[in-house]
Short mmCIF file of C-alpha atoms in Angstrom, two decimals:
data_model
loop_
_atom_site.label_atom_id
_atom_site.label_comp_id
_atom_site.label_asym_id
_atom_site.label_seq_id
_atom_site.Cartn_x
_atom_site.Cartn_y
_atom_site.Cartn_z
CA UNK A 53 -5.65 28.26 38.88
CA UNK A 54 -3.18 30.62 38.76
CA UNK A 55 -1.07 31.16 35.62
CA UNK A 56 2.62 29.41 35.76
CA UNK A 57 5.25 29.86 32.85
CA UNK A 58 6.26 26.64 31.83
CA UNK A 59 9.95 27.51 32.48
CA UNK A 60 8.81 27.01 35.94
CA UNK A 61 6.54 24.34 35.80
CA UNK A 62 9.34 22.10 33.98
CA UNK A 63 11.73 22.89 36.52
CA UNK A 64 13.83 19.59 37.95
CA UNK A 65 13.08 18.43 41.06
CA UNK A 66 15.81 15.84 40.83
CA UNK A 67 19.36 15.59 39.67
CA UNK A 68 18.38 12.95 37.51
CA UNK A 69 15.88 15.45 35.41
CA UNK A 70 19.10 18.42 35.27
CA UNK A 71 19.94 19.28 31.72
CA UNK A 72 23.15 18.86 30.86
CA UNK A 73 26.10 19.25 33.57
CA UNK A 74 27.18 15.62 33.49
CA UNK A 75 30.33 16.56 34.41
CA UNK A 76 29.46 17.32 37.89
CA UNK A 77 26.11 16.13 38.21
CA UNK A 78 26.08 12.62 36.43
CA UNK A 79 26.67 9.34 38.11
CA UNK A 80 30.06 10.25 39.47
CA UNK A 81 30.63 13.81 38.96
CA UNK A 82 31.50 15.77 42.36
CA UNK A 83 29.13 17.89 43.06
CA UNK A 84 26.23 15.49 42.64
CA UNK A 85 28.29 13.39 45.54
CA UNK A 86 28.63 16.28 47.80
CA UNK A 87 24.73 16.74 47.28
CA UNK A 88 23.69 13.51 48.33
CA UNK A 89 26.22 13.01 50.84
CA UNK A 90 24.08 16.13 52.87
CA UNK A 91 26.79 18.31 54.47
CA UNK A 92 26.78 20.57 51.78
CA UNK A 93 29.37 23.33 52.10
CA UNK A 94 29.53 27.33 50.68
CA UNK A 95 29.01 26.80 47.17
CA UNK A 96 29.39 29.34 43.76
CA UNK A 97 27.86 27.92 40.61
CA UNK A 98 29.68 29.68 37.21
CA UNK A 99 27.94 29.79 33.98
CA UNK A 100 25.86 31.23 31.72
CA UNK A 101 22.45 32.21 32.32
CA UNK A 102 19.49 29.05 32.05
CA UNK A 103 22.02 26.38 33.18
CA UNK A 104 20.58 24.81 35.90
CA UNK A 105 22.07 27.02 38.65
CA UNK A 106 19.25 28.00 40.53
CA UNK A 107 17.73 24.63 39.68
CA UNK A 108 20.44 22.89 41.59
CA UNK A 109 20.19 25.33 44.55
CA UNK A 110 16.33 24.10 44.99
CA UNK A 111 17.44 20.70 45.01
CA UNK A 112 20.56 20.83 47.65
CA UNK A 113 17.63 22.76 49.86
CA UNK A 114 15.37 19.57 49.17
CA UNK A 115 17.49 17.46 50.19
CA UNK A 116 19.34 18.89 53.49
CA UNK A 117 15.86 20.14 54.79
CA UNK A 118 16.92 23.49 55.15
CA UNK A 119 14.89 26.98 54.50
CA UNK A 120 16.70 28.42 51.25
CA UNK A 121 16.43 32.39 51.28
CA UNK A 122 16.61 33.98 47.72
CA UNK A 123 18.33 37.09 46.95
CA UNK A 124 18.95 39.00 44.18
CA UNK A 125 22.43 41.14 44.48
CA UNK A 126 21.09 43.71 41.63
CA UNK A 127 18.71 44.65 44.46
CA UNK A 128 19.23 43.24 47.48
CA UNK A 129 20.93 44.79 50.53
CA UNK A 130 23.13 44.16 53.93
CA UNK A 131 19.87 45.06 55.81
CA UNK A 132 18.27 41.96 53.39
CA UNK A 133 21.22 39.37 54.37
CA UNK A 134 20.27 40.92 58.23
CA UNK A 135 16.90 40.18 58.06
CA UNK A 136 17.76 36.50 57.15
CA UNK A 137 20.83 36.32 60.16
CA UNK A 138 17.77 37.27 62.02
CA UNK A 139 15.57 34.38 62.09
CA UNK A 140 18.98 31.79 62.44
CA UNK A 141 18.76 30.16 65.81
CA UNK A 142 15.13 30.67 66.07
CA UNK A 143 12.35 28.25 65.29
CA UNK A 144 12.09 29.13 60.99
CA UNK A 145 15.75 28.23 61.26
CA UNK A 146 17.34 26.46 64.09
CA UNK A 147 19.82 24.47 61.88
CA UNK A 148 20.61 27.24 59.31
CA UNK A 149 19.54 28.24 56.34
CA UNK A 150 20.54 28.37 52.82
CA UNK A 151 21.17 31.20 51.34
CA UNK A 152 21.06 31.58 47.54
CA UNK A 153 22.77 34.46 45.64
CA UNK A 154 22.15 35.45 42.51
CA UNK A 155 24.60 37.42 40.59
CA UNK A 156 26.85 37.87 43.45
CA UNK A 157 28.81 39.92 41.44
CA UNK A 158 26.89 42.93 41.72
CA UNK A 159 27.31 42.74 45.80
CA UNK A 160 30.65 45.37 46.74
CA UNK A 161 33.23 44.06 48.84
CA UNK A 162 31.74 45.25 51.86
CA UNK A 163 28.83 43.70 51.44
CA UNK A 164 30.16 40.14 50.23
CA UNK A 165 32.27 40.73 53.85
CA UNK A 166 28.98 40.96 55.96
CA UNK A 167 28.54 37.33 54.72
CA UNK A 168 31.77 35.69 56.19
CA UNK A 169 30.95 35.71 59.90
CA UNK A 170 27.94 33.73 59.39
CA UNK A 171 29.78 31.47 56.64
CA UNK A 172 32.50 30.45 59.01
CA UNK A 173 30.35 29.09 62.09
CA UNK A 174 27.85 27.34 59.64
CA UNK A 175 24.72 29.16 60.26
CA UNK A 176 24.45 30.74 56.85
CA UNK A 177 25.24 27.86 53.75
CA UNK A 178 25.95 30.47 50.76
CA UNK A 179 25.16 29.09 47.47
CA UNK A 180 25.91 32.12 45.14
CA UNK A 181 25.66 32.05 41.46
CA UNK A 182 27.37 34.40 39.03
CA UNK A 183 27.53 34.67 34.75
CA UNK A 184 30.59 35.95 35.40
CA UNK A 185 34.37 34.50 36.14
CA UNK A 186 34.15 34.75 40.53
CA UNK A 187 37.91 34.90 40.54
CA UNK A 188 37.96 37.78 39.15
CA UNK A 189 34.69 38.94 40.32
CA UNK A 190 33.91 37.58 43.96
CA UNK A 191 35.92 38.86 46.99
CA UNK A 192 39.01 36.67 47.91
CA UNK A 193 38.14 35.76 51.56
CA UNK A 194 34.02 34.90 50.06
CA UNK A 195 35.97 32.52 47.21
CA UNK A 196 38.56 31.23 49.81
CA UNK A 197 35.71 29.89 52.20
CA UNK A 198 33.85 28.28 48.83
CA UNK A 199 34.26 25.41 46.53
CA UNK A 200 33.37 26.61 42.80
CA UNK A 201 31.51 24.64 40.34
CA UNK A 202 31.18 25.78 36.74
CA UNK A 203 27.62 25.24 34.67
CA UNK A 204 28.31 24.44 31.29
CA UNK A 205 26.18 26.05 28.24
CA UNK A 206 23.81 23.08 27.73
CA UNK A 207 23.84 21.62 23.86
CA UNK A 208 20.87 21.42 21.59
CA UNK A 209 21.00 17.37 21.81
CA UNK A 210 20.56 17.81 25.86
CA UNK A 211 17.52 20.62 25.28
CA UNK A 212 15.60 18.11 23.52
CA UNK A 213 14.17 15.82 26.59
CA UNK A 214 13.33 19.65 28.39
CA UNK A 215 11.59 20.45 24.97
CA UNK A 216 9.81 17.09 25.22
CA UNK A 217 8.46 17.28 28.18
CA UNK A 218 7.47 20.74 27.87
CA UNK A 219 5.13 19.32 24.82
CA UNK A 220 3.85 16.70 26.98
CA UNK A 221 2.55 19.93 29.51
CA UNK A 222 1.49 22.24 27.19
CA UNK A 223 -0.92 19.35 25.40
CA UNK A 224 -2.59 19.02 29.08
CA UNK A 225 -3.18 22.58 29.09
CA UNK A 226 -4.36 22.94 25.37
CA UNK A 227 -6.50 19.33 25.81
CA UNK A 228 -5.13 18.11 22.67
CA UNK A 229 -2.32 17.05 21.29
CA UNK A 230 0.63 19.26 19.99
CA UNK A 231 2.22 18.18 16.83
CA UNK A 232 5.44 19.54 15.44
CA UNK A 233 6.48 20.05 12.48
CA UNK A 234 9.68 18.56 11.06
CA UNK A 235 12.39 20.48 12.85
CA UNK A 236 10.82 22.61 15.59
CA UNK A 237 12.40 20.85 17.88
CA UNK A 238 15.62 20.82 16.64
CA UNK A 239 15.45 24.31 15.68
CA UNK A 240 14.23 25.47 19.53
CA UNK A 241 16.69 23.31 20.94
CA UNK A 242 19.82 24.85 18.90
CA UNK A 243 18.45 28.79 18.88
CA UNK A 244 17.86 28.82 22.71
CA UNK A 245 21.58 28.83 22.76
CA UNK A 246 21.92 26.42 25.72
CA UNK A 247 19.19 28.80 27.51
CA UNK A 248 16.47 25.99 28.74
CA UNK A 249 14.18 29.16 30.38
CA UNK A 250 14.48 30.34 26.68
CA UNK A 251 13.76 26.91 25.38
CA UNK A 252 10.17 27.07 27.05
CA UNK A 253 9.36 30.37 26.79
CA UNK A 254 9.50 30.36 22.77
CA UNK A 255 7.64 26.55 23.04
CA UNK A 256 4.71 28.02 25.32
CA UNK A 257 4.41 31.56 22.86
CA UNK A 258 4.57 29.24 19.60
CA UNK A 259 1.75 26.79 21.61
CA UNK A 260 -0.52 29.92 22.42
CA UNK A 261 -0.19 30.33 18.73
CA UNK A 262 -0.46 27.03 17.41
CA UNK A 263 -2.85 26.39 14.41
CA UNK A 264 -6.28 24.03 15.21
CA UNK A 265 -6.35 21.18 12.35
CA UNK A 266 -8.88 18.16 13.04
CA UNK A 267 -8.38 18.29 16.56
CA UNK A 268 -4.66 18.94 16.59
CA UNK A 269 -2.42 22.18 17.30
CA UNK A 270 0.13 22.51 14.39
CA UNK A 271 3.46 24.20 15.04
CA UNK A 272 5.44 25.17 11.97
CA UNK A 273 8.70 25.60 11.60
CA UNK A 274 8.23 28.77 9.99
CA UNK A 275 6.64 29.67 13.40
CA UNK A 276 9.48 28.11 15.16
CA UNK A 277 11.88 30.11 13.41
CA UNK A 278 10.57 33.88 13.90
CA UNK A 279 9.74 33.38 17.68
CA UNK A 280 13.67 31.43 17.95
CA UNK A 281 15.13 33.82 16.23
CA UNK A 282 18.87 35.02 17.66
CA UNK A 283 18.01 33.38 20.81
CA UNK A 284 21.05 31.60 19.99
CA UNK A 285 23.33 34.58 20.31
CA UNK A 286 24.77 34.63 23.83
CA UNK A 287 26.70 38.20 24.06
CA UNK A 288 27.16 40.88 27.07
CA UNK A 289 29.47 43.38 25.78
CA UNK A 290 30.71 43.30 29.30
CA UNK A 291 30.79 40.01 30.03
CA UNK A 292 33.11 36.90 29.10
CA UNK A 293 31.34 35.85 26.07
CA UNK A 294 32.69 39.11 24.70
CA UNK A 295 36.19 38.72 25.74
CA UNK A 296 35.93 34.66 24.59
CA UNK A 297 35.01 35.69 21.13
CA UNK A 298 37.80 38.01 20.76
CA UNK A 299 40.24 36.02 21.82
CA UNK A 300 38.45 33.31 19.62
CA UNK A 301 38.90 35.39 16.93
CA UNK A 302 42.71 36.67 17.06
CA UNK A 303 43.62 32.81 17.93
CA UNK A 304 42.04 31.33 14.70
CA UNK A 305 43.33 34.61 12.49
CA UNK A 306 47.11 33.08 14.44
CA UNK A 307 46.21 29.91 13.76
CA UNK A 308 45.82 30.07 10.12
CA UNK A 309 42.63 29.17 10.52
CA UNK A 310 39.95 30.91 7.62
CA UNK A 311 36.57 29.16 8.24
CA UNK A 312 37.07 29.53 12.59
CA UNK A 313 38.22 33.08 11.76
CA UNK A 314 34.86 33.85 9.61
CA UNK A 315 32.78 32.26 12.50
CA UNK A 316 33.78 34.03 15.05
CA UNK A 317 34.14 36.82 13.32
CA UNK A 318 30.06 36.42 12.15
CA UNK A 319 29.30 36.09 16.06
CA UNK A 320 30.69 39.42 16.39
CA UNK A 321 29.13 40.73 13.59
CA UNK A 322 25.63 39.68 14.21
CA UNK A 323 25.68 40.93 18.20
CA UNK A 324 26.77 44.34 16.43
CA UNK A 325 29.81 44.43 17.87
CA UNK A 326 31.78 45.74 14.92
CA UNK A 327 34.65 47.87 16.95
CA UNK A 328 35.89 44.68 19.05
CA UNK A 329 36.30 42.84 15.35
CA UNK A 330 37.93 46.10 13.74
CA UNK A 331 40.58 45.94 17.00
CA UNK A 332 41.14 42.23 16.58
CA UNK A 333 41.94 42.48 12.69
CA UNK A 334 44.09 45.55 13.22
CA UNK A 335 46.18 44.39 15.67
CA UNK A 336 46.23 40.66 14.31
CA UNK A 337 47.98 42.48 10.89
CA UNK A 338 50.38 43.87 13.07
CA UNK A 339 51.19 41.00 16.00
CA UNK A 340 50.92 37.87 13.41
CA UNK A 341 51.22 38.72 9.95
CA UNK A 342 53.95 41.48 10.37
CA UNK A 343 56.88 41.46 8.38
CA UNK A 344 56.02 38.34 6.88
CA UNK A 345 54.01 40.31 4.86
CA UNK A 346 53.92 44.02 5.95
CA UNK A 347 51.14 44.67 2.91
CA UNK A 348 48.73 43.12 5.26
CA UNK A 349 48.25 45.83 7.37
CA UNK A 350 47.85 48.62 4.76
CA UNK A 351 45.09 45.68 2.95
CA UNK A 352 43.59 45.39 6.23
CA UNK A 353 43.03 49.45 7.20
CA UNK A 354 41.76 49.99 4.12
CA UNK A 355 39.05 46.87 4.19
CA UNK A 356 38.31 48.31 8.21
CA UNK A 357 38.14 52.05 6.14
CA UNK A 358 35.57 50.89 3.74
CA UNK A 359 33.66 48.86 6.89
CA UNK A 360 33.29 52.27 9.00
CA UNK A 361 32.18 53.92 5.62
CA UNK A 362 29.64 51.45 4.78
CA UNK A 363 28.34 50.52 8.00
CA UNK A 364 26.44 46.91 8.72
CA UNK A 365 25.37 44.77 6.99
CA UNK A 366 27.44 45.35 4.37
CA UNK A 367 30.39 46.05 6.92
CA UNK A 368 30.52 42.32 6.86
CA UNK A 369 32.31 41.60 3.18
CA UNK A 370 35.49 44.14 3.71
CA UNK A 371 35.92 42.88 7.36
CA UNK A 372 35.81 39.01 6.20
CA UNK A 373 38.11 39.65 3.55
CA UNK A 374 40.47 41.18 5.94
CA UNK A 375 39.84 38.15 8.21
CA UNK A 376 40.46 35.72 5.40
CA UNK A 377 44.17 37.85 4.15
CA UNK A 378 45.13 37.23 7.89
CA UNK A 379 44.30 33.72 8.21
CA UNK A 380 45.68 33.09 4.66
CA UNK A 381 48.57 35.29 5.13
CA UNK A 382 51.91 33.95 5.66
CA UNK A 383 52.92 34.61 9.62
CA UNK A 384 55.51 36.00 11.69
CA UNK A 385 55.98 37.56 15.28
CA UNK A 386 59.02 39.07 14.97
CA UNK A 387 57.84 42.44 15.10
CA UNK A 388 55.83 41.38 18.98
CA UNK A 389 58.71 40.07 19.84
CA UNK A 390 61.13 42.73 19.22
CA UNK A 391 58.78 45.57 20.53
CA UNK A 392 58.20 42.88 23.63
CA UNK A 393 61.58 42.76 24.62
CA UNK A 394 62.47 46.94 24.48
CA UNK A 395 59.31 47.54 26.59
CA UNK A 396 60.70 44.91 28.98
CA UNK A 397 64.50 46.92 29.01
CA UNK A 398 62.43 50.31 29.38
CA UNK A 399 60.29 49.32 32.37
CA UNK A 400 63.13 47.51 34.17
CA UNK A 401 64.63 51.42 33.94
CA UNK A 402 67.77 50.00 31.62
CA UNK A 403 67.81 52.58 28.94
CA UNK A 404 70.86 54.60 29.62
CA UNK A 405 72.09 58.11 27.46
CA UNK A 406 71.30 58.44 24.24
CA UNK A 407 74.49 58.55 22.00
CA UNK A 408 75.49 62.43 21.56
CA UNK A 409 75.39 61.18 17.72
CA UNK A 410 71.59 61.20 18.10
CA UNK A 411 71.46 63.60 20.43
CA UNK A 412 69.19 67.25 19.20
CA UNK A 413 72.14 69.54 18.12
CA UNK A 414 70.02 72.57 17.81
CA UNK A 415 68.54 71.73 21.92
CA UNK A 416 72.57 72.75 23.05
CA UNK A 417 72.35 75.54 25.26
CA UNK A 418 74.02 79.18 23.54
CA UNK A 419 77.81 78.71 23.93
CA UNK A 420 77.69 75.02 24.65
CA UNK A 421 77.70 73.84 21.37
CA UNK A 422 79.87 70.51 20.92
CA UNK A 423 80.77 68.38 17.92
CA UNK A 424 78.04 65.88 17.39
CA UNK A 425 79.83 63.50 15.19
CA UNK A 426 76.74 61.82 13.29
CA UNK A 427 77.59 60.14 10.47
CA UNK A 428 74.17 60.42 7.67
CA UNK A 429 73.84 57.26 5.86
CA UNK A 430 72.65 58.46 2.36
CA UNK A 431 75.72 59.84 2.28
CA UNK A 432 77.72 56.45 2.28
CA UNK A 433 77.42 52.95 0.07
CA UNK A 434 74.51 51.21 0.14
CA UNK A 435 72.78 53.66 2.45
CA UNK A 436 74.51 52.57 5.18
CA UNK A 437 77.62 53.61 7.57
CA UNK A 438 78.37 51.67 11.05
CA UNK A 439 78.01 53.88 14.17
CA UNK A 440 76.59 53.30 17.45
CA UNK A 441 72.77 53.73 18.06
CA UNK A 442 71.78 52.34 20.89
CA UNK A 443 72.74 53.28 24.58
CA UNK A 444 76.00 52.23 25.96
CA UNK A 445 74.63 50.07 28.21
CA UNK A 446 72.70 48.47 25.72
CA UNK A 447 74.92 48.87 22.74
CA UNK A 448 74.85 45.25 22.14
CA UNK A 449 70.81 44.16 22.40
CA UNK A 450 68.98 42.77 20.23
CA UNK A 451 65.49 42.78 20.22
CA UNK A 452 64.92 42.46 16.80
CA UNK A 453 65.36 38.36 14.96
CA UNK A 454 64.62 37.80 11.52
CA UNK A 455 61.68 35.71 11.08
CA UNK A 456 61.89 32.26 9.34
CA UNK A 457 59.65 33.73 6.15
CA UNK A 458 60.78 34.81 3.25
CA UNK A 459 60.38 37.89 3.03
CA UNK A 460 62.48 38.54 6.16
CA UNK A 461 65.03 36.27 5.12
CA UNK A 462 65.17 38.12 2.02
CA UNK A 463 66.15 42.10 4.29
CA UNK A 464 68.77 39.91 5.99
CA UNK A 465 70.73 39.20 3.41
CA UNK A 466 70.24 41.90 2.06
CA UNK A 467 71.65 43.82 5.18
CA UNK A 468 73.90 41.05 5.96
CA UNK A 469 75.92 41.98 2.47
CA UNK A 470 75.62 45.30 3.43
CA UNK A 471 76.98 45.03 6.77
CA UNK A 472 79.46 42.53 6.21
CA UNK A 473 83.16 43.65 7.48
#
């Protein structure tokens, strides 16, 4: 008999046996309706990679009776989706077929386009499947024509039936039983990182290594551990995860959060992504800390200096202590607010002349030299004289607002004793 990864012998051949995905597939979740009412419409399954996507596909094709077709968008082309139009109408396909994409994302526009035709009159089902977000990745009139479901990453307590049952195979094969150390299972289940096809394929190598005792094939944990091993780390550089974890990041570093800040921070860390964490810290000193406490940036470049100088691992104890000063720190967004607003007034096209106080005496043309009329502070009490700065048409903005913190509260009353008529 020919050899068949377990990944694919464990495969569901019911909704029922689906991992995870209770939110559409359980008892009353929609898209396990929609299935067994039979008129199945264009579909695009979301999520990450080992979810049951494909799975599902196999199932809807089950159950309508229809022959699914299988491409791959990395390498498939219009002359492939052709080929399939082909044989609609004909005896392989007089009702339709099915037509599963993977990683639609990869197809261009024009060839997501050569789809719709088909899509519209019925003959071609499209049940595409992407990693990626489709509304920002599948063509609007392909998304328009589709309803989208999203595949959740599946949770180590739903891995463990898969992992079960996978045991119960493999002993057939072996022709013993397979015992399991204390905590292989829970270990597989939470390093495969919501990845079932991961799940089995560290369960068959650590079988295919198991130790013989009286009868019995041992797997221990040790074992489990070195083939698991950063399985858990779900990370495309180009990909959501990467923009979830950053955004992760600056939120809990906003949030005044320490421990989420670290954790995030770690993920980052550990998938070697050290320049996305840098930029997050950086700009977090700047956007949420700010004038609250205006040391924090200085602290920060210098713990992101000693990073670049040390490199990883050890990049890791300056970059969480700059994580922990912003999450600790006290916060204000006065300075993103005020820099928010001017942008705003400059791309709207109100800035207006600059005052011929601030104006470049030395750029007057030979012979058109005028009385500038600027007033230098140092030379007056307190540092400080009242003239007109900003645009005449904008002499009376204000983008800048004290924050609530102290040590903002402290420069305006300082300036407001200054200032005060």
């Amino acid at each position: 008999m020919a050899y068949r990864p377990l990944a694919d012998e464990i495969r569901p051949t019911t909704l029922d046996e689906v991992v995870g995905q209770k939110h559409i597939l359980g008892k009353d979740g929609l898209l396990r309706r929609i299935i067994e009412g039979g008129n199945v419409p264009n579909l695009i399954f979301y999520g990450p990679s080992g979810t049951g996507k494909t799975t599902v596909a196999n199932i809807i094709a089950q159950r309508t009776n229809r022959p699914l077709h299988r491409l791959n968008a990395t390498t498939a082309s219009i002359s492939d989706i052709k080929d399939i139009i082909a044989d609609i109408g004909t005896l392989l396909a007089p009702e339709g077929v099915l037509l599963y994409l993977d990683e639609i994302q990869y197809f261009n526009k024009k060839q997501q386009q050569s789809l719709l035709e088909f899509m519209e009159n019925g003959k071609i089902t499209l049940i595409a499947s992407t990693t990626e977000n489709p509304f920002f990745y599948v063509f609007g009139a392909v998304l328009s024509r589709s309803t989208v479901f999203e595949f959740k990453q599946i949770t180590a307590q739903d891995a463990l039936p898969a992992i079960d049952r996978g045991v119960s195979i493999l002993e057939g094969r072996l022709g013993g039983k397979l015992e399991l150390e204390e905590g292989v299972r829970e270990h597989i289940a939470s390093a495969c990182g919501g990845d079932i096809r991961k799940a089995m394929n560290a369960l068959e190598l650590l079988a295919s290594a198991a130790k013989r005792e009286q009868g019995k094939f041992l797997v221990t944990l040790d074992d489990a551990k070195t083939a698991a091993q950063k399985s858990a780390m779900r990370y495309d550089r180009e990909g959501d995860a990467h923009f979830d974890i950053a955004s992760a990041l600056m939120k809990s570093l906003r949030g005044s959060d320490p421990d989420a800040a670290l954790h995030y921070l770690a993920r980052l860390l550990e998938a070697g992504d050290m320049t996305t964490a840098i930029r997050r810290l950086l700009c977090s000193a700047s956007e949420d800390v700010g004038m609250a406490y205006p040391q924090a940036a200085l602290i920060v470049k210098a713990c992101v200096d000693n990073a670049l100088q040390l490199g990883l691992p050890e990049a890791r104890l300056p970059l969480a202590q700059a994580a922990v000063l912003l999450a600790t720190a006290p916060k204000s967004n006065s300075v993103y607010q005020g820099i928010a607003a001017a942008m705003a007034d400059v791309k709207a096209g109100r800035v207006g002349d600059i005052p011929r106080e601030l104006q470049n005496v030395h750029a007057d043309s030979a012979g058109l030299e005028r009385e500038q009329g600027y007033l230098y502070p140092h030379d007056f009490p307190g540092h400080w004289v009242r003239q007109q700065y900003l645009p005449d048409e904008l002499k009376n903005r204000k983008y800048y607002q004290y924050g609530d913190n102290k040590t903002e509260q402290a420069a305006r009353r300082y300036w407001d004793e200054i200032k005060k008529p």
